[in-house]
XYZ file of C-alpha atoms in Angstrom:
654
model
C 15.623 0.745 -28.482
C 13.154 1.765 -31.153
C 9.691 2.076 -29.704
C 7.152 0.413 -31.929
C 3.511 -0.646 -31.689
C 0.342 -0.743 -33.614
C -2.502 -3.067 -34.259
C -2.707 -4.907 -37.557
C -5.927 -3.262 -38.683
C -4.273 0.112 -38.370
C -1.241 -1.184 -40.175
C -3.427 -2.304 -43.023
C -5.352 0.938 -42.927
C -2.140 2.779 -43.588
C -1.527 0.598 -46.633
C -4.999 1.386 -47.887
C -4.047 5.043 -48.222
C -2.156 4.242 -51.365
C -3.030 6.730 -54.055
C -2.096 9.983 -52.427
C -0.238 13.198 -53.150
C 3.201 14.009 -51.808
C 3.797 17.265 -49.896
C 6.921 18.995 -48.654
C 8.410 18.095 -45.322
C 6.705 19.531 -42.265
C 8.035 20.032 -38.790
C 7.650 17.089 -36.470
C 4.738 17.584 -34.044
C 4.669 16.212 -30.520
C 3.098 12.782 -30.189
C -0.509 12.834 -29.031
C -0.924 9.036 -28.961
C 1.738 6.317 -28.832
C 1.130 2.574 -28.710
C 4.015 0.145 -28.464
C 4.508 -3.619 -28.344
C 7.745 -5.586 -28.326
C 6.013 -8.418 -30.203
C 6.414 -12.072 -29.432
C 10.202 -11.761 -29.161
C 9.800 -9.447 -26.181
C 6.594 -10.778 -24.657
C 7.482 -14.482 -24.824
C 10.978 -14.275 -23.365
C 10.347 -16.497 -20.311
C 11.546 -20.152 -20.623
C 7.998 -21.306 -19.813
C 6.865 -19.555 -23.025
C 9.464 -20.992 -25.408
C 7.036 -23.538 -26.872
C 4.418 -20.875 -27.593
C 7.023 -18.636 -29.225
C 8.263 -21.467 -31.457
C 4.719 -22.373 -32.519
C 3.873 -18.798 -33.513
C 7.116 -18.450 -35.471
C 6.269 -21.683 -37.309
C 2.828 -20.312 -38.135
C 4.423 -17.219 -39.629
C 6.769 -19.393 -41.686
C 4.076 -21.721 -43.049
C 1.201 -19.232 -43.274
C -2.315 -19.535 -41.959
C -4.441 -22.574 -42.706
C -7.248 -20.852 -44.596
C -10.145 -22.111 -46.747
C -8.998 -22.946 -50.297
C -11.761 -20.850 -51.883
C -10.413 -17.578 -50.476
C -9.036 -15.063 -52.933
C -5.258 -14.821 -53.130
C -5.219 -11.178 -52.006
C -7.390 -12.096 -48.993
C -4.997 -14.872 -48.016
C -2.027 -12.559 -48.449
C -3.670 -9.814 -46.387
C -4.586 -12.223 -43.582
C -1.009 -13.510 -43.305
C 0.347 -9.967 -43.336
C -2.013 -8.975 -40.530
C -0.851 -11.889 -38.359
C 2.807 -11.167 -39.044
C 2.246 -7.523 -38.125
C 0.408 -8.402 -34.902
C 3.243 -10.661 -33.775
C 5.991 -8.174 -34.641
C 7.526 -5.320 -32.710
C 5.321 -2.386 -33.627
C 5.091 1.290 -32.910
C 2.120 3.514 -33.719
C 2.265 7.260 -33.264
C -0.340 9.897 -33.976
C 0.218 13.653 -33.885
C -1.948 16.605 -34.737
C -1.143 18.015 -38.175
C -2.789 20.731 -40.248
C -4.730 19.130 -43.103
C -3.147 19.421 -46.524
C -6.550 19.619 -48.204
C -9.900 21.120 -47.192
C -11.710 18.642 -44.964
C -8.524 16.568 -44.831
C -7.037 14.576 -41.963
C -6.182 16.810 -38.961
C -3.572 14.365 -37.732
C -0.551 12.398 -38.904
C 0.014 8.682 -38.407
C 3.296 6.769 -38.451
C 3.630 3.008 -38.053
C 7.018 1.320 -37.904
C 8.234 -2.210 -37.303
C 11.441 -4.186 -37.013
C 9.580 -7.489 -37.404
C 10.370 -10.537 -35.283
C 12.081 -13.922 -35.436
C 9.464 -15.200 -37.874
C 9.062 -12.148 -40.115
C 11.807 -9.582 -40.619
C 11.256 -5.938 -41.538
C 12.280 -6.824 -45.088
C 9.679 -9.583 -45.163
C 6.937 -7.197 -43.995
C 8.026 -4.716 -46.671
C 7.829 -7.320 -49.428
C 4.446 -8.595 -48.218
C 2.981 -5.105 -48.150
C 4.431 -4.278 -51.567
C 2.926 -7.439 -53.032
C -0.458 -6.712 -51.457
C -0.507 -3.208 -52.897
C 0.185 -4.609 -56.385
C -2.554 -7.224 -55.931
C -5.086 -4.563 -54.960
C -4.204 -2.302 -57.894
C -2.625 0.544 -55.934
C -1.121 3.373 -58.002
C 2.574 3.147 -58.745
C 4.717 4.936 -56.205
C 7.370 7.556 -56.928
C 10.741 7.848 -55.135
C 10.801 10.696 -52.619
C 14.036 12.720 -53.025
C 13.598 14.160 -49.540
C 13.422 10.718 -47.983
C 15.798 8.185 -49.575
C 14.442 4.666 -49.524
C 10.812 5.818 -49.447
C 8.138 5.895 -52.083
C 5.218 8.294 -52.227
C 1.874 7.526 -53.786
C -0.364 10.046 -55.407
C -3.691 10.314 -57.129
C -4.427 13.400 -59.161
C -7.079 15.779 -57.873
C -7.552 13.739 -54.699
C -8.202 15.051 -51.203
C -6.410 12.040 -49.755
C -3.478 12.834 -47.439
C 0.150 12.223 -48.422
C 1.421 8.703 -47.956
C 4.979 7.373 -47.536
C 6.173 3.785 -47.556
C 9.717 2.434 -47.259
C 12.539 1.114 -45.071
C 15.516 2.598 -43.290
C 18.112 1.521 -40.759
C 17.392 2.682 -37.231
C 19.820 1.826 -34.433
C 21.465 -0.744 -36.668
C 18.186 -2.543 -37.395
C 16.208 -2.547 -40.631
C 12.833 -0.881 -40.039
C 9.776 -0.733 -42.280
C 7.816 2.516 -41.963
C 4.373 3.557 -43.174
C 3.466 7.214 -42.698
C 0.270 9.130 -43.507
C -0.016 12.937 -43.537
C 3.333 13.355 -41.805
C 6.940 12.772 -42.930
C 8.317 9.276 -42.263
C 10.322 10.146 -39.175
C 10.880 7.532 -36.460
C 10.316 8.960 -33.015
C 11.371 7.747 -29.613
C 9.354 7.855 -26.409
C 10.780 8.479 -22.973
C 8.949 5.957 -20.774
C 10.706 6.975 -17.563
C 7.558 8.780 -16.408
C 5.938 5.351 -16.170
C 8.690 4.115 -13.881
C 10.737 2.302 -16.540
C 14.284 1.987 -15.189
C 17.067 3.579 -17.203
C 18.609 1.174 -19.721
C 15.587 -1.170 -19.647
C 13.632 -2.000 -22.784
C 9.826 -1.812 -22.531
C 7.643 -4.771 -23.424
C 4.624 -2.593 -24.073
C 3.687 1.030 -23.661
C 0.860 3.508 -24.112
C 0.734 7.298 -24.085
C -2.240 9.659 -24.498
C -1.499 13.376 -24.173
C -4.785 15.254 -24.079
C -2.971 18.586 -24.311
C -1.776 17.570 -27.789
C -5.314 16.498 -28.702
C -6.737 19.973 -28.098
C -7.540 20.665 -31.790
C -9.912 17.671 -31.942
C -11.264 18.071 -28.413
C -11.675 21.796 -28.994
C -13.987 21.097 -31.924
C -16.057 18.795 -29.700
C -16.129 21.427 -26.949
C -17.218 24.094 -29.424
C -20.187 21.988 -30.506
C -22.110 22.760 -27.303
C -21.239 24.702 -24.132
C -22.300 21.700 -22.076
C -19.822 19.409 -23.830
C -17.047 21.957 -23.309
C -17.806 22.076 -19.586
C -17.783 18.292 -19.293
C -14.443 17.954 -21.107
C -12.943 20.640 -18.889
C -14.200 19.091 -15.630
C -12.851 15.703 -16.629
C -9.402 17.155 -17.306
C -9.401 16.604 -21.062
C -9.101 20.229 -22.157
C -7.364 23.353 -20.931
C -3.766 24.164 -19.937
C -3.864 21.495 -17.213
C -5.153 18.699 -19.430
C -4.160 15.242 -18.264
C -1.490 13.041 -19.798
C -1.695 9.258 -19.429
C 1.317 7.003 -19.869
C 2.096 3.443 -18.875
C 4.695 0.819 -19.691
C 5.601 -2.751 -18.879
C 9.027 -4.342 -18.570
C 10.698 -7.465 -17.240
C 13.466 -7.905 -14.715
C 15.067 -11.019 -13.235
C 12.224 -11.614 -10.779
C 8.969 -10.354 -12.242
C 7.037 -8.618 -14.970
C 6.736 -4.972 -13.922
C 4.125 -2.364 -14.725
C 4.152 1.367 -14.147
C 1.887 4.232 -15.070
C 1.302 7.936 -14.490
C -1.695 10.226 -14.951
C -0.317 13.758 -14.905
C -2.489 16.568 -13.470
C -4.970 14.104 -11.975
C -4.995 15.947 -8.652
C -5.828 19.247 -10.362
C -9.187 17.876 -11.477
C -9.986 15.085 -9.023
C -7.966 15.925 -5.945
C -11.112 16.454 -3.866
C -12.026 12.807 -4.445
C -8.769 11.528 -2.935
C -9.071 10.449 0.704
C -6.193 11.506 2.923
C -4.377 8.634 4.541
C -5.347 6.123 1.886
C -5.859 2.413 2.528
C -5.719 1.506 6.227
C -4.802 -1.691 8.024
C -8.424 -2.067 9.132
C -9.519 -2.062 5.483
C -7.247 -5.021 4.737
C -8.287 -6.984 7.820
C -11.795 -7.526 6.463
C -10.243 -9.650 3.671
C -9.636 -13.319 4.602
C -6.154 -14.800 4.423
C -7.175 -17.257 1.667
C -8.438 -14.570 -0.713
C -7.454 -15.366 -4.312
C -8.426 -11.947 -5.658
C -8.854 -8.647 -3.846
C -9.300 -4.934 -4.487
C -9.395 -2.305 -1.743
C -10.121 1.312 -2.693
C -10.271 4.529 -0.639
C -12.356 7.050 -2.497
C -14.688 9.948 -1.763
C -17.878 8.364 -3.072
C -20.099 11.195 -1.859
C -17.971 13.736 -3.713
C -18.096 11.641 -6.875
C -21.891 11.441 -6.713
C -22.152 15.203 -6.171
C -19.859 15.743 -9.154
C -22.111 13.621 -11.366
C -25.178 15.533 -10.187
C -23.437 18.807 -10.942
C -22.571 17.563 -14.399
C -26.225 16.686 -15.011
C -27.222 20.188 -13.930
C -24.710 21.652 -16.360
C -25.995 19.639 -19.291
C -29.764 19.698 -18.674
C -32.044 22.723 -18.451
C -33.839 23.597 -15.158
C -37.280 22.076 -14.669
C -40.437 23.504 -13.080
C -41.422 22.032 -9.771
C -44.890 21.519 -8.330
C -47.515 24.223 -8.851
C -47.420 25.130 -5.184
C -43.690 25.759 -5.315
C -43.753 27.991 -8.422
C -39.958 27.718 -8.525
C -37.732 26.016 -11.063
C -35.866 22.918 -9.902
C -32.428 21.779 -10.998
C -32.363 18.556 -13.042
C -30.595 16.760 -10.190
C -33.223 17.860 -7.676
C -35.987 16.687 -9.976
C -34.294 13.301 -10.540
C -33.772 12.783 -6.806
C -37.378 13.717 -6.043
C -38.691 11.338 -8.688
C -36.389 8.572 -7.425
C -37.748 8.951 -3.882
C -41.313 8.826 -5.161
C -40.487 5.605 -6.963
C -38.266 3.679 -4.506
C -39.129 5.375 -1.223
C -35.692 6.820 -0.405
C -33.657 9.766 -1.608
C -30.584 8.250 -3.338
C -28.328 11.069 -2.112
C -29.486 11.965 1.401
C -30.645 8.495 2.431
C -28.097 6.274 0.686
C -24.964 7.970 -0.714
C -24.542 10.323 2.248
C -24.479 7.300 4.580
C -21.389 5.862 2.850
C -17.816 6.022 4.094
C -14.674 6.047 1.958
C -13.653 2.378 1.668
C -14.780 -0.217 -0.872
C -13.532 -3.806 -0.599
C -14.030 -6.554 -3.195
C -12.696 -10.097 -2.904
C -13.066 -13.790 -3.750
C -11.804 -16.393 -1.304
C -11.853 -20.069 -0.436
C -13.577 -19.417 2.878
C -16.495 -17.566 1.283
C -17.342 -20.276 -1.225
C -14.437 -21.957 -2.969
C -12.826 -18.886 -4.625
C -15.147 -18.924 -7.649
C -17.640 -16.313 -8.746
C -20.108 -17.355 -6.040
C -17.534 -16.527 -3.389
C -17.501 -12.859 -4.428
C -18.072 -10.350 -1.641
C -18.335 -6.554 -1.593
C -17.996 -4.455 1.546
C -18.703 -0.721 1.635
C -17.757 1.348 4.647
C -20.651 3.229 6.281
C -20.665 6.541 8.109
C -24.258 5.983 9.319
C -24.978 2.237 9.674
C -28.357 2.758 11.370
C -29.526 5.165 8.680
C -28.432 2.740 5.953
C -30.273 -0.161 7.622
C -33.483 1.905 7.763
C -33.138 2.979 4.111
C -32.547 -0.600 2.962
C -35.684 -1.738 4.792
C -37.754 0.968 3.090
C -36.179 0.172 -0.262
C -36.899 -3.560 0.118
C -40.574 -2.942 0.882
C -40.997 -0.615 -2.065
C -39.190 -3.004 -4.435
C -41.485 -5.820 -3.347
C -44.503 -3.687 -4.048
C -43.278 -2.910 -7.566
C -41.309 -5.991 -8.629
C -43.477 -8.814 -7.330
C -46.513 -7.986 -9.513
C -44.372 -7.282 -12.592
C -42.417 -10.529 -12.205
C -45.543 -12.624 -11.576
C -44.037 -13.658 -8.250
C -40.769 -14.893 -9.750
C -38.733 -12.224 -7.911
C -39.078 -10.988 -4.350
C -37.103 -9.311 -1.591
C -37.236 -11.019 1.776
C -35.716 -10.402 5.199
C -34.155 -13.005 7.437
C -32.029 -13.086 10.565
C -28.738 -14.871 11.210
C -26.743 -14.747 14.492
C -23.431 -13.734 12.830
C -25.027 -11.099 10.600
C -28.228 -9.815 12.147
C -31.203 -8.723 10.015
C -30.375 -9.315 6.353
C -32.113 -8.700 3.034
C -32.099 -11.119 0.110
C -33.337 -10.895 -3.484
C -34.555 -14.351 -4.470
C -36.409 -15.919 -7.398
C -39.158 -18.287 -6.208
C -40.125 -20.942 -8.730
C -37.003 -20.499 -10.855
C -33.655 -22.356 -10.779
C -31.710 -19.069 -10.723
C -28.367 -19.699 -8.928
C -28.431 -16.345 -7.157
C -29.784 -15.060 -3.869
C -28.313 -11.577 -3.744
C -27.882 -10.783 -0.048
C -27.268 -7.524 1.855
C -26.687 -6.797 5.522
C -25.400 -3.944 7.667
C -22.773 -5.378 10.008
C -20.804 -3.109 12.330
C -19.839 -0.149 10.105
C -19.900 -2.133 6.853
C -22.500 -2.855 4.208
C -21.843 -6.479 3.221
C -23.149 -7.742 -0.130
C -22.782 -11.070 -1.920
C -24.421 -13.277 -4.544
C -25.632 -15.767 -1.944
C -26.296 -15.825 1.817
C -23.452 -18.289 2.518
C -20.776 -15.908 1.276
C -22.399 -13.052 3.183
C -22.341 -15.004 6.456
C -18.679 -15.964 5.925
C -17.830 -12.303 5.227
C -19.588 -11.219 8.434
C -17.563 -13.754 10.409
C -14.367 -12.420 8.837
C -15.064 -9.004 10.419
C -14.229 -10.538 13.780
C -11.517 -12.965 12.615
C -7.979 -12.920 14.000
C -6.328 -13.514 10.584
C -6.583 -11.686 7.288
C -4.863 -11.216 3.943
C -2.082 -9.532 5.913
C -1.151 -13.047 7.061
C -0.877 -14.394 3.490
C 2.868 -14.750 2.749
C 2.371 -14.275 -0.999
C 0.583 -10.969 -0.332
C 3.216 -9.702 2.077
C 6.156 -10.841 -0.057
C 4.761 -9.087 -3.130
C 3.666 -5.863 -1.412
C 5.176 -5.669 2.049
C 3.891 -2.449 3.589
C 3.365 -0.755 0.222
C -0.396 -1.317 0.389
C -0.901 0.998 3.378
C -1.569 4.600 2.414
C -2.413 3.917 -1.235
C -5.609 4.962 -3.006
C -6.097 1.416 -4.225
C -4.417 -1.968 -3.875
C -5.103 -5.027 -6.052
C -3.958 -8.590 -5.350
C -4.492 -11.736 -7.437
C -3.060 -14.977 -6.068
C -2.297 -16.685 -9.392
C -0.378 -19.656 -7.904
C -3.467 -20.587 -5.875
C -5.666 -20.685 -8.996
C -3.466 -22.269 -11.673
C -4.838 -25.749 -11.001
C -8.347 -24.514 -11.754
C -7.378 -23.016 -15.144
C -4.758 -25.520 -16.275
C -7.211 -27.816 -18.089
C -8.575 -24.985 -20.250
C -5.069 -23.697 -20.936
C -3.928 -27.183 -22.044
C -6.814 -27.389 -24.500
C -6.104 -23.907 -25.844
C -2.411 -24.562 -26.356
C -3.098 -27.951 -27.964
C -5.377 -26.176 -30.430
C -2.625 -23.656 -31.205
C -0.080 -26.448 -31.635
C -2.334 -28.339 -34.050
C -3.155 -25.231 -36.046
C 0.412 -24.032 -36.428
C 1.790 -27.363 -37.700
C 1.743 -27.769 -41.515
C -0.579 -30.308 -43.105
C 0.736 -33.212 -45.154
C 4.248 -33.160 -43.682
C 5.892 -35.879 -41.643
C 9.090 -34.009 -40.930
C 10.258 -32.349 -37.751
C 7.908 -29.419 -38.293
C 4.880 -31.668 -37.886
C 5.916 -33.156 -34.549
C 3.822 -32.426 -31.480
C 5.367 -29.936 -29.084
C 4.345 -28.976 -25.563
C 3.452 -25.323 -25.831
C 2.304 -25.371 -22.207
C 4.783 -26.895 -19.725
C 3.644 -29.706 -17.379
C 1.698 -28.377 -14.425
C 4.463 -28.821 -11.858
C 6.838 -26.824 -14.045
C 4.277 -24.113 -14.739
C 3.357 -23.532 -11.105
C 6.950 -23.587 -9.844
C 7.981 -20.135 -8.582
C 4.839 -18.584 -10.063
C 4.188 -15.094 -8.712
C 0.970 -13.323 -7.762
C -0.152 -10.143 -9.530
C -0.270 -6.917 -7.507
C -1.055 -3.305 -8.368
C -1.087 -0.166 -6.233
C -2.377 3.325 -7.038
C -1.309 6.443 -5.145
C -1.296 10.220 -5.548
C 2.117 11.900 -5.713
C 1.701 15.664 -5.908
C -0.883 16.110 -8.659
C 0.084 12.892 -10.456
C -1.577 9.524 -10.083
C 1.073 6.772 -9.929
C 0.479 3.089 -10.803
C 2.942 0.384 -9.734
C 2.441 -3.321 -10.354
C 4.169 -6.667 -10.819
C 3.312 -10.198 -11.904
C 4.750 -13.415 -13.270
C 7.172 -13.149 -16.169
C 5.490 -15.992 -18.085
C 2.615 -15.266 -20.449
C 1.562 -18.929 -20.138
C 1.146 -18.450 -16.396
C -0.953 -15.340 -16.989
C -3.109 -17.150 -19.581
C -3.672 -20.068 -17.210
C -4.655 -17.640 -14.471
C -7.148 -15.991 -16.825
C -8.551 -19.433 -17.675
C -9.073 -20.022 -13.944
C -11.369 -17.013 -13.822
C -13.379 -18.497 -16.710
C -13.823 -21.796 -14.900
C -14.914 -19.899 -11.806
C -17.942 -18.640 -13.726
C -18.930 -21.917 -15.396
C -20.918 -23.441 -12.501
C -23.073 -20.324 -12.475
C -23.709 -19.614 -16.130
C -25.688 -22.768 -16.977
C -28.230 -22.603 -14.137
C -28.416 -18.840 -14.518
C -29.295 -19.240 -18.169
C -31.844 -21.896 -17.236
C -33.326 -19.624 -14.619
C -33.654 -16.795 -17.066
C -35.171 -19.039 -19.727
C -37.732 -20.684 -17.440
C -40.112 -17.709 -17.286
C -39.989 -17.489 -21.066
C -40.670 -21.215 -21.383
C -43.479 -20.995 -18.860
C -44.988 -18.061 -20.696
C -44.642 -19.882 -24.008
C -46.303 -22.995 -22.570
C -49.131 -20.888 -21.162
C -49.615 -19.137 -24.496
C -49.570 -22.456 -26.335
C -52.276 -23.771 -24.022
C -54.315 -20.614 -24.588
C -53.947 -20.972 -28.356
C -55.007 -24.630 -28.126
C -58.080 -23.683 -26.129
C -58.907 -20.896 -28.588
C -58.631 -23.358 -31.468
C -60.911 -25.825 -29.711
C -63.482 -23.096 -29.118
C -63.216 -22.001 -32.737
C -63.654 -25.557 -34.043
C -66.614 -26.117 -31.739
C -68.224 -22.902 -32.940
C -67.628 -23.834 -36.574
C -69.186 -27.247 -35.973
C -72.224 -25.739 -34.257
C -72.604 -23.165 -37.031
C -72.386 -25.903 -39.643
C -75.048 -28.033 -37.989
C -77.289 -25.034 -37.475
C -76.990 -23.941 -41.094
C -77.550 -27.488 -42.283
C -80.648 -27.782 -40.147
C -81.935 -24.452 -41.428
C -81.323 -25.546 -44.990
C -83.113 -28.819 -44.402
C -86.114 -27.026 -42.974
C -86.110 -24.730 -45.974
C -85.980 -27.734 -48.321
C -88.998 -29.404 -46.681
C -91.015 -26.239 -47.021
C -90.220 -25.905 -50.692
C -91.049 -29.552 -51.327
C -94.544 -29.301 -49.897
C -95.185 -26.046 -51.663
C -94.033 -27.312 -54.996
C -96.351 -30.353 -54.960
C -99.303 -28.041 -54.832
C -98.378 -26.653 -58.263
C -98.505 -28.039 -61.755
C -95.950 -30.276 -63.357
C -94.054 -27.455 -64.977
C -93.471 -25.930 -61.604
C -92.397 -29.304 -60.235
C -89.633 -29.176 -62.785
C -88.455 -26.010 -61.163
C -88.553 -27.843 -57.853
C -86.148 -30.372 -59.185
C -83.788 -27.562 -60.080
C -84.077 -26.117 -56.614
C -83.434 -29.499 -55.118
C -80.192 -29.809 -57.028
C -79.112 -26.428 -55.761
C -79.741 -27.522 -52.198
C -77.828 -30.681 -52.880
C -74.916 -28.692 -54.155
């Protein structure tokens, strides 16, 4: 099967390179980046997705419903972009020597076999028409590549550009190539776990070893940047290679991935033994989403501090010390002065190796407010002391700055013990972030109710290990992994179905042509009825483990895209009850401040008006007194001077 993917903007970018000079054939370079999508024909192959597939094909046939005042070339380009996005596409980039000074250091090839709504020939004709509409230079046949045209512009530094079609594997294929000959490559996705003889639905490959020319230039810019790229496994002979692919079998949508040479660079962060049974038992049996990770958090923090020391210059310590301090030491010292605890020695060093995140019915209805995080502790008592110190210091700093709208308080609960909560007095903020040290876990949540439920789960007799959907999807594969993810889609589809219905109705309306009463205009059910959608729906699971020096990803989910979309909509609805009051809570201080300022302005205006009135009366009184004095004085003079008095009187009147 021809591997093809790109995004439409990139596809159109390739077309924009029209006006370029042809060069002789060059040897094919290894792919540095590959992106692949099977298009709607491959993605929407489940019977539950047949309505969505038909609607998108109809949209391709009839074109987009766009404003009538758009230019013809804009309309044509928009339709071409949509057709390209929905087609089987393959994008490949490889490092190539530039043909001109300051030219492109890489080659780009995009190929497509189209889909049920737009064939490769159709894409070719659309792109040809668009190039004529935009005034692209006339292409010349390439004798080295039959069926392809080259485009050139005299005295231009633009890279060579090819455009044409050829038959690949019996299928017509349109190919656009920039700075590299129009050769169709093929990717071996077996490293991702793709079974032999199985076609991928999507795929991605990034080989940092092949990207060395670009990364080398970045590394040469500064020694610090070179060190960072090396530590993160992006440069050097052991540079990482990332690949992943998705495919479908009779039972599920599968996903596999591999990060080669991960262990060479990050092996010290991998915890031996991986995820344990005890890590899974802290998750309730009704969890709808869960992630459990075993990771050396202390090592990661030390690595980040070391990176800071490599990038930043040493700093001078206190005068009494007369010794330079590393940037990390200075940052930690300043942090302790500010918050009262050393982030490394009094927080990070107290952590264990397990992090657990979940949402469940028992902790608050499986929405966002049911979210819980548990972090394993190696020193629970030390962590409890540090949190108490941190809470006191935060109160001392935050309370005055927030005008009392934010504070950290302590409270006690029999199932949890002494807990800490960040609350917002006087504001309708729907959050009371709560923390407590319980047994050897740090338990955190967005509200005290979820925290209490999580504390009770620590002593519960059931857990996610008793959820049949979890065990059927993973079995014992979760134990010993670096990370395990579980999303119970069937349990959430009812929450997201309403949003999904609205979305699919919008798509159905948009894709039907206007002014037609034929079969094309009839309403179709893009989304199946709920009972059909939820039937045999599968949860989504993903595990991560280290095999040798390679990081291996393995996952599965439902074969229907409609099921996945409805599950995503469920996550949106989970956040809705929180967003409105949260926004209100955040706006209230601003409104209060605005009201206060308005009152101050009103009072200032009143004072100003009062002062103006007083000044007016005072000046008027002074003027009147001055007038009386002049009047008496003038009557003591002769008539001619009285005439002058009349003049002065008029001036006062004015």
